XYZ file of C-alpha atoms in Angstrom:
246
model
C 33.191 4.472 9.086
C 34.783 1.087 7.849
C 37.799 -0.201 10.278
C 40.178 -3.014 9.853
C 42.413 -3.953 12.381
C 44.845 -6.905 11.890
C 46.611 -8.619 15.197
C 49.075 -9.690 13.078
C 48.887 -13.005 14.886
C 46.409 -14.551 11.885
C 43.443 -12.730 13.729
C 41.912 -9.460 12.504
C 38.731 -7.671 12.883
C 36.447 -5.548 10.649
C 34.037 -3.252 11.764
C 31.739 -0.953 10.028
C 28.566 1.339 11.610
C 26.492 1.570 8.704
C 24.060 4.756 7.976
C 20.722 5.453 6.264
C 22.457 5.899 3.121
C 24.543 2.816 2.846
C 21.542 0.440 1.724
C 23.197 -1.797 -1.024
C 25.275 -4.621 -1.895
C 28.670 -5.104 -1.105
C 31.588 -7.657 -1.090
C 34.657 -7.649 1.204
C 37.637 -9.793 -0.060
C 39.884 -10.808 3.027
C 43.538 -12.143 2.286
C 45.628 -14.353 4.026
C 49.448 -14.635 3.285
C 52.429 -16.415 5.027
C 54.580 -14.155 2.703
C 54.694 -16.697 0.088
C 51.100 -18.376 -0.715
C 47.873 -16.545 -0.222
C 44.386 -17.717 0.485
C 41.602 -15.410 -0.245
C 38.129 -15.092 1.786
C 35.250 -13.286 0.236
C 32.325 -11.989 2.358
C 29.099 -10.893 0.731
C 27.023 -8.110 2.780
C 23.553 -6.996 2.329
C 22.855 -3.516 4.067
C 18.807 -3.559 3.997
C 16.803 -0.117 4.485
C 14.572 -0.288 7.717
C 11.209 -1.060 6.433
C 8.555 1.554 5.742
C 5.319 -0.079 5.933
C 4.683 -1.534 9.351
C 2.076 -4.434 10.234
C 1.171 -7.179 12.806
C 1.477 -11.074 11.946
C -1.282 -12.741 13.062
C -2.200 -16.558 13.482
C -4.281 -15.955 9.811
C -2.779 -15.231 6.765
C -4.088 -15.174 2.520
C -1.122 -15.354 0.015
C -0.457 -13.030 -2.684
C 1.793 -13.960 -5.231
C 2.870 -10.745 -7.418
C 4.054 -11.323 -10.989
C 5.202 -8.052 -11.717
C 4.849 -4.403 -10.418
C 5.011 -1.333 -12.765
C 5.501 2.543 -12.047
C 4.768 4.641 -14.892
C 5.077 1.665 -16.815
C 8.856 0.882 -15.290
C 9.007 -2.098 -13.152
C 9.844 -1.235 -9.274
C 13.491 -1.576 -8.106
C 15.686 -2.867 -5.563
C 14.228 -1.741 -2.226
C 10.663 -0.593 -3.262
C 8.020 -1.719 -1.306
C 4.710 -3.281 -2.162
C 1.964 -3.156 0.967
C -1.466 -4.676 1.195
C -3.880 -2.397 3.123
C -7.564 -3.387 4.517
C -10.530 -1.112 3.690
C -10.258 1.109 6.852
C -6.541 1.865 5.506
C -4.770 -0.193 7.778
C -1.416 -2.202 6.441
C -1.979 -5.683 6.847
C 1.227 -6.844 5.317
C 4.296 -5.938 2.926
C 7.242 -6.832 1.021
C 10.911 -5.601 0.260
C 11.583 -6.014 -3.129
C 15.469 -8.087 -3.278
C 16.792 -10.085 -6.193
C 15.844 -13.779 -5.868
C 18.650 -16.360 -6.589
C 18.224 -15.922 -10.253
C 18.882 -12.374 -9.648
C 15.161 -10.981 -10.699
C 12.944 -8.934 -8.581
C 9.777 -10.594 -9.666
C 7.519 -12.531 -8.869
C 7.246 -11.885 -5.652
C 5.240 -12.920 -2.763
C 3.471 -11.009 0.791
C 1.348 -12.452 3.222
C -2.140 -10.561 3.909
C -2.718 -10.876 7.447
C -6.134 -11.423 8.827
C -7.650 -9.679 12.344
C -5.949 -10.950 15.528
C -8.672 -12.748 17.286
C -6.745 -12.139 20.767
C -6.908 -8.811 20.697
C -10.193 -7.874 21.716
C -11.977 -5.014 20.452
C -9.223 -4.006 18.279
C -9.163 -4.854 14.369
C -5.624 -5.133 13.049
C -5.822 -7.028 10.204
C -8.332 -8.302 7.380
C -11.836 -9.589 7.999
C -13.577 -12.384 5.565
C -14.671 -10.714 2.746
C -12.639 -7.439 2.638
C -11.320 -6.204 -0.101
C -7.481 -5.922 -0.601
C -6.138 -2.788 -1.785
C -2.181 -2.003 -2.211
C 0.534 0.389 -2.193
C 3.856 1.282 -3.053
C 6.878 2.766 -1.122
C 8.845 4.405 -3.538
C 12.176 4.350 -2.004
C 14.064 6.827 -4.459
C 11.380 9.226 -3.666
C 10.259 8.160 -0.183
C 6.873 8.506 -1.651
C 3.533 6.234 -0.854
C 1.669 5.704 -4.302
C -1.502 3.777 -4.378
C -1.272 0.833 -6.925
C -4.475 -1.096 -8.807
C -4.681 -4.611 -9.651
C -3.902 -4.875 -13.272
C -4.502 -8.607 -13.785
C -5.924 -11.380 -11.840
C -4.577 -14.890 -13.024
C -5.659 -16.803 -9.415
C -7.987 -15.763 -6.565
C -9.342 -12.427 -6.309
C -9.448 -9.043 -4.858
C -11.295 -10.138 -1.401
C -9.534 -11.540 1.598
C -10.235 -15.080 2.710
C -8.219 -16.722 5.418
C -5.608 -19.265 3.736
C -6.778 -17.898 0.503
C -4.139 -17.509 -2.660
C -3.896 -15.003 -5.445
C -1.841 -14.251 -8.330
C -1.766 -10.619 -9.793
C -0.001 -7.767 -11.314
C 0.204 -4.474 -10.137
C 0.517 -1.173 -11.836
C 0.194 2.578 -10.668
C 1.220 6.242 -11.734
C 3.110 8.627 -9.830
C 1.016 11.421 -11.938
C -2.052 12.057 -9.669
C -5.504 12.430 -11.500
C -8.587 14.042 -10.639
C -11.705 12.028 -9.148
C -14.403 11.344 -11.317
C -18.305 11.681 -10.467
C -20.376 8.748 -11.315
C -23.865 9.165 -12.351
C -25.634 12.036 -10.511
C -29.091 13.456 -10.878
C -28.773 16.805 -11.729
C -32.437 18.000 -11.464
C -34.946 16.639 -8.938
C -38.585 17.782 -9.238
C -41.117 16.278 -6.415
C -44.394 17.216 -4.865
C -44.542 18.287 -1.324
C -44.264 15.652 1.100
C -42.722 13.120 -0.832
C -39.256 11.782 -0.120
C -36.070 12.649 -1.975
C -33.209 9.841 -1.803
C -30.359 10.507 -3.996
C -27.002 8.367 -3.899
C -23.887 10.055 -4.999
C -20.547 8.303 -5.455
C -17.365 8.870 -7.319
C -14.170 7.056 -8.258
C -10.425 7.920 -8.423
C -8.516 6.947 -11.264
C -5.324 6.427 -9.007
C -7.188 4.481 -6.244
C -6.963 7.389 -4.076
C -8.973 7.377 -1.198
C -11.780 9.658 -1.071
C -13.531 12.617 0.722
C -16.701 14.059 0.456
C -17.878 17.682 1.457
C -21.388 18.648 1.722
C -22.566 22.285 1.722
C -26.253 22.572 2.111
C -26.667 26.111 0.904
C -30.502 26.762 1.510
C -31.442 23.319 2.240
C -33.258 22.838 5.748
C -32.176 21.369 8.916
C -34.298 18.144 8.119
C -32.121 17.524 4.917
C -29.780 14.925 5.960
C -26.647 14.052 3.748
C -24.943 10.822 4.843
C -21.157 10.029 4.211
C -21.029 6.340 3.789
C -17.202 6.547 3.142
C -14.460 6.813 -0.233
C -16.837 8.836 -2.360
C -20.038 7.826 -1.519
C -22.974 9.550 0.133
C -26.854 9.953 0.395
C -29.039 12.837 0.425
C -32.167 12.509 1.883
C -35.324 14.738 2.813
C -38.864 14.752 2.822
C -40.229 18.173 2.228
C -43.101 19.603 4.048
C -45.863 21.100 2.775
C -44.169 24.654 3.310
C -41.179 23.978 1.910
C -42.148 24.700 -1.998
C -39.323 26.386 -3.668
C -35.712 25.777 -5.757
C -33.211 24.477 -3.659
């Protein structure tokens, strides 16, 4: 795929049509000679992968400095990505992992973009007070992995316009089962009294959770409202003919 053509008049052309698998860092050495003396020119070439995460830049943003990012106790590698997400699962910023001037991958930083006010009726970024969550793109396995904040050195988890946070991130490629919070397993009340039960769960991997409700023999006026990400509320006021076990 690489083509070099010498026109034998002191000029030449170099062409390379790169493919998806060509990502990496390359060096080309060109040598110019008059038959007795030579001069070299070294050209460094960086082939960057097309970013996985997509987002919209707006007028408002918060800065997040990431001191380290671990996956299975190992640092992320070149061309992996880190992205920040709103509570609704919208990507609002990302960074591609590349070596800095010292050849180090970390620290690195990203901008967490706020909602664009000019796009009325569409939320395309963070709103003040929303919690930030993070995901990795592991380019070696082409997999998105939820990451958790391990340490906070400055700022916090909440997005604030022109805010600044310094954090470290950790993640595991092994999926763990979600865990229930404290749930009342037995309820006994009198007819006409209200039942109000809050249900919640968490996930060790910071995965977004879904709840499923199976009423079994509960009557239709018993309501279960899913409030989002592993949380819900069961409410029912049994009538005077609803005595029994459910």
